[in-house]
């Protein structure tokens, strides 16, 4: 099945892992988010359905348990429901503000995670990979200074190539590498971006990419914030780095798990 990294976020964590916190979202939602109370953050943010920043925070919070590998107690159905909620919040934000780059990225994240939990053929017929890519491209056009846009698009290229081969949906490994390297060096790039880039490299080939992946993981550890997201990224980066240094095959299996569960 075609999967898209997020957050990240991505990143991220994402994909995708996480986009910048929405500073104008309600204080209770922000407080809950910063302390890792994802459900409370989503509920509080979603209650302000006419505020773009609140909707984006709700979208982000809905996916946090999955992107931060904290969803052990969630079934595949519950994970898909979280992805659908994230998508719905982002779509509502875009209705209010069609030119909001972060809203396009949050929608791409929701589409990407949704594709994890549906049948491969259905995901393709629904156009989930292509729709996610198009929203990332639009986000890059709207805000060239936002590092999550090239990070997510680069991760999309690498993951499609890994799972389906070069050229599927016009995915290109060289383009993916270039975009993610660009994102890592951009002003304001959070630790989740080098972390997620490392995950993609290890999943592809932990031996060929060992040096770059190790450097990226160390960079993530050095730049991670002290909030709940930063602590989670640090923990994940530490675990993957230890595996990469001692057992590349195990590191690759863990990276693939992170991209596919």
Short mmCIF file of the C-alpha atoms (twelve columns), coordinates in Angstrom:
data_MODEL
# 
_entry.id   MODEL 
# 
loop_
_atom_site.group_PDB 
_atom_site.id 
_atom_site.type_symbol 
_atom_site.label_atom_id 
_atom_site.label_alt_id 
_atom_site.label_comp_id 
_atom_site.label_asym_id 
_atom_site.label_seq_id 
_atom_site.Cartn_x 
_atom_site.Cartn_y 
_atom_site.Cartn_z 
_atom_site.pdbx_PDB_model_num 
ATOM 1   C CA . UNK A 1   0.000   0.000  0.000   1 
ATOM 2   C CA . UNK A 2   1.189   3.497  -0.743  1 
ATOM 3   C CA . UNK A 3   1.885   5.331  2.507   1 
ATOM 4   C CA . UNK A 4   2.872   8.936  3.048   1 
ATOM 5   C CA . UNK A 5   5.205   9.981  5.868   1 
ATOM 6   C CA . UNK A 6   3.871   12.794 8.114   1 
ATOM 7   C CA . UNK A 7   4.347   15.856 11.038  1 
ATOM 8   C CA . UNK A 8   6.701   14.112 10.744  1 
ATOM 9   C CA . UNK A 9   4.507   15.417 10.544  1 
ATOM 10  C CA . UNK A 10  5.525   14.623 10.151  1 
ATOM 11  C CA . UNK A 11  7.069   13.994 10.047  1 
ATOM 12  C CA . UNK A 12  6.231   13.449 10.110  1 
ATOM 13  C CA . UNK A 13  5.810   11.014 12.831  1 
ATOM 14  C CA . UNK A 14  5.258   11.734 8.778   1 
ATOM 15  C CA . UNK A 15  5.208   10.653 7.316   1 
ATOM 16  C CA . UNK A 16  4.483   13.719 7.474   1 
ATOM 17  C CA . UNK A 17  5.668   14.509 11.651  1 
ATOM 18  C CA . UNK A 18  4.161   17.638 13.136  1 
ATOM 19  C CA . UNK A 19  3.668   21.173 11.913  1 
ATOM 20  C CA . UNK A 20  4.394   24.233 14.070  1 
ATOM 21  C CA . UNK A 21  2.023   24.687 16.988  1 
ATOM 22  C CA . UNK A 22  -0.862  26.986 16.219  1 
ATOM 23  C CA . UNK A 23  -0.074  29.903 18.508  1 
ATOM 24  C CA . UNK A 24  -3.555  31.428 18.240  1 
ATOM 25  C CA . UNK A 25  -5.427  28.278 19.237  1 
ATOM 26  C CA . UNK A 26  -7.339  28.290 22.560  1 
ATOM 27  C CA . UNK A 27  -5.076  28.244 25.624  1 
ATOM 28  C CA . UNK A 28  -6.580  25.040 27.107  1 
ATOM 29  C CA . UNK A 29  -5.952  23.234 23.828  1 
ATOM 30  C CA . UNK A 30  -2.395  24.539 23.602  1 
ATOM 31  C CA . UNK A 31  -1.670  23.601 27.213  1 
ATOM 32  C CA . UNK A 32  -2.984  20.090 26.655  1 
ATOM 33  C CA . UNK A 33  -1.020  19.717 23.441  1 
ATOM 34  C CA . UNK A 34  2.264   20.881 24.929  1 
ATOM 35  C CA . UNK A 35  1.912   18.375 27.774  1 
ATOM 36  C CA . UNK A 36  1.004   15.451 25.525  1 
ATOM 37  C CA . UNK A 37  -2.703  15.208 26.332  1 
ATOM 38  C CA . UNK A 38  -3.662  14.625 22.738  1 
ATOM 39  C CA . UNK A 39  -7.323  13.741 23.221  1 
ATOM 40  C CA . UNK A 40  -7.965  16.742 25.448  1 
ATOM 41  C CA . UNK A 41  -6.122  18.994 23.022  1 
ATOM 42  C CA . UNK A 42  -8.188  17.760 20.091  1 
ATOM 43  C CA . UNK A 43  -11.478 18.166 21.938  1 
ATOM 44  C CA . UNK A 44  -10.681 21.661 23.189  1 
ATOM 45  C CA . UNK A 45  -9.416  22.845 19.810  1 
ATOM 46  C CA . UNK A 46  -12.257 21.288 17.824  1 
ATOM 47  C CA . UNK A 47  -14.789 23.126 19.995  1 
ATOM 48  C CA . UNK A 48  -13.787 26.366 18.242  1 
ATOM 49  C CA . UNK A 49  -14.990 25.296 14.817  1 
ATOM 50  C CA . UNK A 50  -14.794 28.746 13.255  1 
ATOM 51  C CA . UNK A 51  -11.124 29.367 14.065  1 
ATOM 52  C CA . UNK A 52  -8.513  28.200 11.554  1 
ATOM 53  C CA . UNK A 53  -5.696  27.857 14.090  1 
ATOM 54  C CA . UNK A 54  -7.892  25.831 16.430  1 
ATOM 55  C CA . UNK A 55  -8.952  23.519 13.625  1 
ATOM 56  C CA . UNK A 56  -5.334  22.966 12.591  1 
ATOM 57  C CA . UNK A 57  -4.343  22.141 16.150  1 
ATOM 58  C CA . UNK A 58  -7.258  19.695 16.401  1 
ATOM 59  C CA . UNK A 59  -6.111  18.059 13.162  1 
ATOM 60  C CA . UNK A 60  -2.571  17.767 14.464  1 
ATOM 61  C CA . UNK A 61  -3.629  16.446 17.863  1 
ATOM 62  C CA . UNK A 62  -5.842  13.769 16.318  1 
ATOM 63  C CA . UNK A 63  -2.788  12.175 14.698  1 
ATOM 64  C CA . UNK A 64  -0.276  12.592 17.519  1 
ATOM 65  C CA . UNK A 65  -0.716  9.133  19.074  1 
ATOM 66  C CA . UNK A 66  0.002   7.570  15.685  1 
ATOM 67  C CA . UNK A 67  2.795   9.869  14.564  1 
ATOM 68  C CA . UNK A 68  4.615   9.582  17.894  1 
ATOM 69  C CA . UNK A 69  4.227   5.788  18.077  1 
ATOM 70  C CA . UNK A 70  1.952   6.053  21.118  1 
ATOM 71  C CA . UNK A 71  -1.068  4.265  19.659  1 
ATOM 72  C CA . UNK A 72  -0.560  0.749  21.005  1 
ATOM 73  C CA . UNK A 73  -4.055  0.710  22.475  1 
ATOM 74  C CA . UNK A 74  -5.734  1.867  19.271  1 
ATOM 75  C CA . UNK A 75  -7.219  -0.572 16.769  1 
ATOM 76  C CA . UNK A 76  -6.750  -0.058 13.023  1 
ATOM 77  C CA . UNK A 77  -10.346 1.167  12.889  1 
ATOM 78  C CA . UNK A 78  -9.667  3.749  15.595  1 
ATOM 79  C CA . UNK A 79  -6.512  4.856  13.816  1 
ATOM 80  C CA . UNK A 80  -8.402  5.322  10.574  1 
ATOM 81  C CA . UNK A 81  -11.074 7.294  12.417  1 
ATOM 82  C CA . UNK A 82  -8.351  9.561  13.804  1 
ATOM 83  C CA . UNK A 83  -7.007  10.095 10.293  1 
ATOM 84  C CA . UNK A 84  -10.497 10.915 9.030   1 
ATOM 85  C CA . UNK A 85  -11.031 13.430 11.834  1 
ATOM 86  C CA . UNK A 86  -7.680  15.040 11.039  1 
ATOM 87  C CA . UNK A 87  -8.722  15.299 7.419   1 
ATOM 88  C CA . UNK A 88  -12.119 16.782 8.296   1 
ATOM 89  C CA . UNK A 89  -10.603 19.452 10.560  1 
ATOM 90  C CA . UNK A 90  -8.145  20.431 7.842   1 
ATOM 91  C CA . UNK A 91  -10.884 20.583 5.220   1 
ATOM 92  C CA . UNK A 92  -12.908 22.852 7.512   1 
ATOM 93  C CA . UNK A 93  -9.857  25.089 7.946   1 
ATOM 94  C CA . UNK A 94  -9.411  25.293 4.177   1 
ATOM 95  C CA . UNK A 95  -13.040 26.305 3.743   1 
ATOM 96  C CA . UNK A 96  -12.333 29.237 6.042   1 
ATOM 97  C CA . UNK A 97  -8.910  30.042 4.588   1 
ATOM 98  C CA . UNK A 98  -8.179  28.370 1.225   1 
ATOM 99  C CA . UNK A 99  -4.678  29.858 0.955   1 
ATOM 100 C CA . UNK A 100 -3.449  28.541 4.304   1 
ATOM 101 C CA . UNK A 101 -0.343  26.422 3.650   1 
ATOM 102 C CA . UNK A 102 -0.526  24.646 6.997   1 
ATOM 103 C CA . UNK A 103 -4.101  23.610 6.299   1 
ATOM 104 C CA . UNK A 104 -2.970  21.995 3.054   1 
ATOM 105 C CA . UNK A 105 -0.223  20.138 4.949   1 
ATOM 106 C CA . UNK A 106 -2.615  18.979 7.669   1 
ATOM 107 C CA . UNK A 107 -5.001  17.691 4.998   1 
ATOM 108 C CA . UNK A 108 -2.129  15.879 3.286   1 
ATOM 109 C CA . UNK A 109 -1.248  14.266 6.618   1 
ATOM 110 C CA . UNK A 110 -4.810  13.085 7.168   1 
ATOM 111 C CA . UNK A 111 -4.983  11.625 3.663   1 
ATOM 112 C CA . UNK A 112 -1.631  9.921  4.119   1 
ATOM 113 C CA . UNK A 113 -2.535  8.249  7.372   1 
ATOM 114 C CA . UNK A 114 -5.950  7.270  6.039   1 
ATOM 115 C CA . UNK A 115 -4.184  5.368  3.252   1 
ATOM 116 C CA . UNK A 116 -2.484  3.169  5.854   1 
ATOM 117 C CA . UNK A 117 -5.762  1.742  7.020   1 
ATOM 118 C CA . UNK A 118 -7.650  1.004  3.822   1 
ATOM 119 C CA . UNK A 119 -7.164  -1.616 1.134   1 
ATOM 120 C CA . UNK A 120 -4.316  -0.863 -1.294  1 
ATOM 121 C CA . UNK A 121 -6.538  -0.776 -4.361  1 
ATOM 122 C CA . UNK A 122 -9.136  1.332  -2.594  1 
ATOM 123 C CA . UNK A 123 -6.489  3.855  -1.521  1 
ATOM 124 C CA . UNK A 124 -5.333  4.228  -5.113  1 
ATOM 125 C CA . UNK A 125 -8.883  4.425  -6.505  1 
ATOM 126 C CA . UNK A 126 -9.701  7.091  -3.897  1 
ATOM 127 C CA . UNK A 127 -6.634  8.986  -5.073  1 
ATOM 128 C CA . UNK A 128 -5.251  9.296  -1.556  1 
ATOM 129 C CA . UNK A 129 -1.538  9.318  -2.523  1 
ATOM 130 C CA . UNK A 130 -2.063  11.728 -5.400  1 
ATOM 131 C CA . UNK A 131 -4.333  14.058 -3.419  1 
ATOM 132 C CA . UNK A 132 -1.867  14.188 -0.547  1 
ATOM 133 C CA . UNK A 133 0.985   15.020 -2.920  1 
ATOM 134 C CA . UNK A 134 -1.030  17.793 -4.570  1 
ATOM 135 C CA . UNK A 135 -1.726  19.467 -1.221  1 
ATOM 136 C CA . UNK A 136 1.986   19.342 -0.348  1 
ATOM 137 C CA . UNK A 137 2.882   20.942 -3.673  1 
ATOM 138 C CA . UNK A 138 0.278   23.649 -3.075  1 
ATOM 139 C CA . UNK A 139 1.653   24.293 0.427   1 
ATOM 140 C CA . UNK A 140 5.138   24.769 -1.032  1 
ATOM 141 C CA . UNK A 141 3.737   27.284 -3.520  1 
ATOM 142 C CA . UNK A 142 1.836   29.192 -0.856  1 
ATOM 143 C CA . UNK A 143 4.653   29.324 1.711   1 
ATOM 144 C CA . UNK A 144 8.155   28.555 0.391   1 
ATOM 145 C CA . UNK A 145 9.596   29.313 3.850   1 
ATOM 146 C CA . UNK A 146 7.724   26.474 5.599   1 
ATOM 147 C CA . UNK A 147 10.154  23.522 6.061   1 
ATOM 148 C CA . UNK A 148 7.379   20.988 6.530   1 
ATOM 149 C CA . UNK A 149 6.248   21.374 2.919   1 
ATOM 150 C CA . UNK A 150 9.461   20.053 1.277   1 
ATOM 151 C CA . UNK A 151 9.936   17.623 4.171   1 
ATOM 152 C CA . UNK A 152 6.555   16.008 3.630   1 
ATOM 153 C CA . UNK A 153 6.801   16.056 -0.158  1 
ATOM 154 C CA . UNK A 154 10.295  14.588 -0.034  1 
ATOM 155 C CA . UNK A 155 9.113   11.873 2.331   1 
ATOM 156 C CA . UNK A 156 6.204   11.173 -0.019  1 
ATOM 157 C CA . UNK A 157 8.600   10.584 -2.926  1 
ATOM 158 C CA . UNK A 158 10.841  8.280  -0.882  1 
ATOM 159 C CA . UNK A 159 8.002   6.227  0.554   1 
ATOM 160 C CA . UNK A 160 6.209   5.756  -2.756  1 
ATOM 161 C CA . UNK A 161 9.474   4.655  -4.365  1 
ATOM 162 C CA . UNK A 162 10.217  2.283  -1.476  1 
ATOM 163 C CA . UNK A 163 6.830   0.621  -1.632  1 
ATOM 164 C CA . UNK A 164 5.856   0.844  -5.281  1 
ATOM 165 C CA . UNK A 165 8.987   1.631  -7.278  1 
ATOM 166 C CA . UNK A 166 10.501  4.562  -9.122  1 
ATOM 167 C CA . UNK A 167 8.012   6.415  -11.294 1 
ATOM 168 C CA . UNK A 168 4.801   5.375  -9.552  1 
ATOM 169 C CA . UNK A 169 2.652   8.524  -9.366  1 
ATOM 170 C CA . UNK A 170 5.783   10.264 -10.761 1 
ATOM 171 C CA . UNK A 171 7.659   9.566  -7.520  1 
ATOM 172 C CA . UNK A 172 11.404  10.032 -7.768  1 
ATOM 173 C CA . UNK A 173 14.027  9.026  -5.198  1 
ATOM 174 C CA . UNK A 174 16.487  11.765 -6.165  1 
ATOM 175 C CA . UNK A 175 13.756  14.378 -5.828  1 
ATOM 176 C CA . UNK A 176 12.764  12.988 -2.446  1 
ATOM 177 C CA . UNK A 177 16.331  13.108 -1.141  1 
ATOM 178 C CA . UNK A 178 16.840  16.630 -2.446  1 
ATOM 179 C CA . UNK A 179 13.627  17.938 -0.884  1 
ATOM 180 C CA . UNK A 180 14.305  16.379 2.504   1 
ATOM 181 C CA . UNK A 181 17.875  17.652 2.593   1 
ATOM 182 C CA . UNK A 182 16.531  21.093 1.724   1 
ATOM 183 C CA . UNK A 183 13.973  20.894 4.542   1 
ATOM 184 C CA . UNK A 184 16.560  19.877 7.152   1 
ATOM 185 C CA . UNK A 185 18.610  23.003 6.451   1 
ATOM 186 C CA . UNK A 186 15.732  25.489 6.405   1 
ATOM 187 C CA . UNK A 187 15.239  28.049 9.160   1 
ATOM 188 C CA . UNK A 188 12.885  26.798 11.825  1 
ATOM 189 C CA . UNK A 189 13.135  23.125 10.880  1 
ATOM 190 C CA . UNK A 190 12.204  21.152 14.022  1 
ATOM 191 C CA . UNK A 191 13.937  17.997 15.225  1 
ATOM 192 C CA . UNK A 192 11.151  15.872 13.775  1 
ATOM 193 C CA . UNK A 193 12.334  16.630 10.232  1 
ATOM 194 C CA . UNK A 194 15.854  15.147 10.469  1 
ATOM 195 C CA . UNK A 195 14.397  12.308 12.529  1 
ATOM 196 C CA . UNK A 196 11.842  11.412 9.880   1 
ATOM 197 C CA . UNK A 197 14.403  11.766 7.114   1 
ATOM 198 C CA . UNK A 198 16.573  9.263  8.985   1 
ATOM 199 C CA . UNK A 199 13.644  6.859  9.286   1 
ATOM 200 C CA . UNK A 200 13.097  7.006  5.532   1 
ATOM 201 C CA . UNK A 201 16.785  6.373  4.830   1 
ATOM 202 C CA . UNK A 202 17.022  3.450  7.230   1 
ATOM 203 C CA . UNK A 203 13.857  1.893  5.814   1 
ATOM 204 C CA . UNK A 204 15.325  2.136  2.314   1 
ATOM 205 C CA . UNK A 205 18.857  0.846  3.048   1 
ATOM 206 C CA . UNK A 206 20.412  1.003  6.538   1 
ATOM 207 C CA . UNK A 207 23.884  0.167  5.245   1 
ATOM 208 C CA . UNK A 208 24.125  2.501  2.260   1 
ATOM 209 C CA . UNK A 209 22.606  5.398  4.228   1 
ATOM 210 C CA . UNK A 210 24.157  4.619  7.627   1 
ATOM 211 C CA . UNK A 211 26.383  7.696  7.925   1 
ATOM 212 C CA . UNK A 212 23.761  10.194 6.832   1 
ATOM 213 C CA . UNK A 213 21.049  8.576  8.950   1 
ATOM 214 C CA . UNK A 214 23.259  8.601  12.050  1 
ATOM 215 C CA . UNK A 215 24.102  12.260 11.509  1 
ATOM 216 C CA . UNK A 216 20.405  13.101 11.129  1 
ATOM 217 C CA . UNK A 217 19.429  11.207 14.269  1 
ATOM 218 C CA . UNK A 218 22.136  12.965 16.268  1 
ATOM 219 C CA . UNK A 219 20.932  16.277 14.863  1 
ATOM 220 C CA . UNK A 220 17.388  15.470 15.976  1 
ATOM 221 C CA . UNK A 221 18.634  14.681 19.477  1 
ATOM 222 C CA . UNK A 222 20.602  17.928 19.655  1 
ATOM 223 C CA . UNK A 223 17.734  20.141 18.478  1 
ATOM 224 C CA . UNK A 224 14.660  18.524 20.071  1 
ATOM 225 C CA . UNK A 225 12.509  20.782 22.222  1 
ATOM 226 C CA . UNK A 226 11.594  19.950 25.802  1 
ATOM 227 C CA . UNK A 227 7.847   19.729 25.222  1 
ATOM 228 C CA . UNK A 228 5.902   16.486 24.784  1 
ATOM 229 C CA . UNK A 229 6.584   16.267 21.057  1 
ATOM 230 C CA . UNK A 230 10.286  16.985 21.484  1 
ATOM 231 C CA . UNK A 231 10.641  14.375 24.212  1 
ATOM 232 C CA . UNK A 232 8.890   11.781 22.070  1 
ATOM 233 C CA . UNK A 233 11.107  12.568 19.076  1 
ATOM 234 C CA . UNK A 234 14.202  12.254 21.277  1 
ATOM 235 C CA . UNK A 235 13.081  8.875  22.575  1 
ATOM 236 C CA . UNK A 236 12.345  7.572  19.090  1 
ATOM 237 C CA . UNK A 237 15.610  8.920  17.676  1 
ATOM 238 C CA . UNK A 238 17.608  7.387  20.534  1 
ATOM 239 C CA . UNK A 239 16.067  3.963  19.954  1 
ATOM 240 C CA . UNK A 240 16.602  3.965  16.211  1 
ATOM 241 C CA . UNK A 241 20.173  5.242  16.552  1 
ATOM 242 C CA . UNK A 242 21.051  2.454  18.974  1 
ATOM 243 C CA . UNK A 243 19.666  -0.154 16.599  1 
ATOM 244 C CA . UNK A 244 21.407  1.357  13.601  1 
ATOM 245 C CA . UNK A 245 24.754  1.231  15.394  1 
ATOM 246 C CA . UNK A 246 24.374  -2.363 16.577  1 
ATOM 247 C CA . UNK A 247 21.984  -4.183 14.238  1 
ATOM 248 C CA . UNK A 248 21.200  -2.556 10.863  1 
ATOM 249 C CA . UNK A 249 18.672  -5.235 9.923   1 
ATOM 250 C CA . UNK A 250 16.735  -4.644 13.135  1 
ATOM 251 C CA . UNK A 251 16.960  -0.902 12.541  1 
ATOM 252 C CA . UNK A 252 15.471  -1.339 9.082   1 
ATOM 253 C CA . UNK A 253 12.648  -3.489 10.435  1 
ATOM 254 C CA . UNK A 254 11.870  -0.850 13.063  1 
ATOM 255 C CA . UNK A 255 11.928  1.954  10.495  1 
ATOM 256 C CA . UNK A 256 9.548   0.044  8.239   1 
ATOM 257 C CA . UNK A 257 7.242   -0.597 11.217  1 
ATOM 258 C CA . UNK A 258 7.189   3.103  12.018  1 
ATOM 259 C CA . UNK A 259 6.197   3.878  8.440   1 
ATOM 260 C CA . UNK A 260 3.522   1.233  8.127   1 
ATOM 261 C CA . UNK A 261 1.710   0.663  11.416  1 
# 
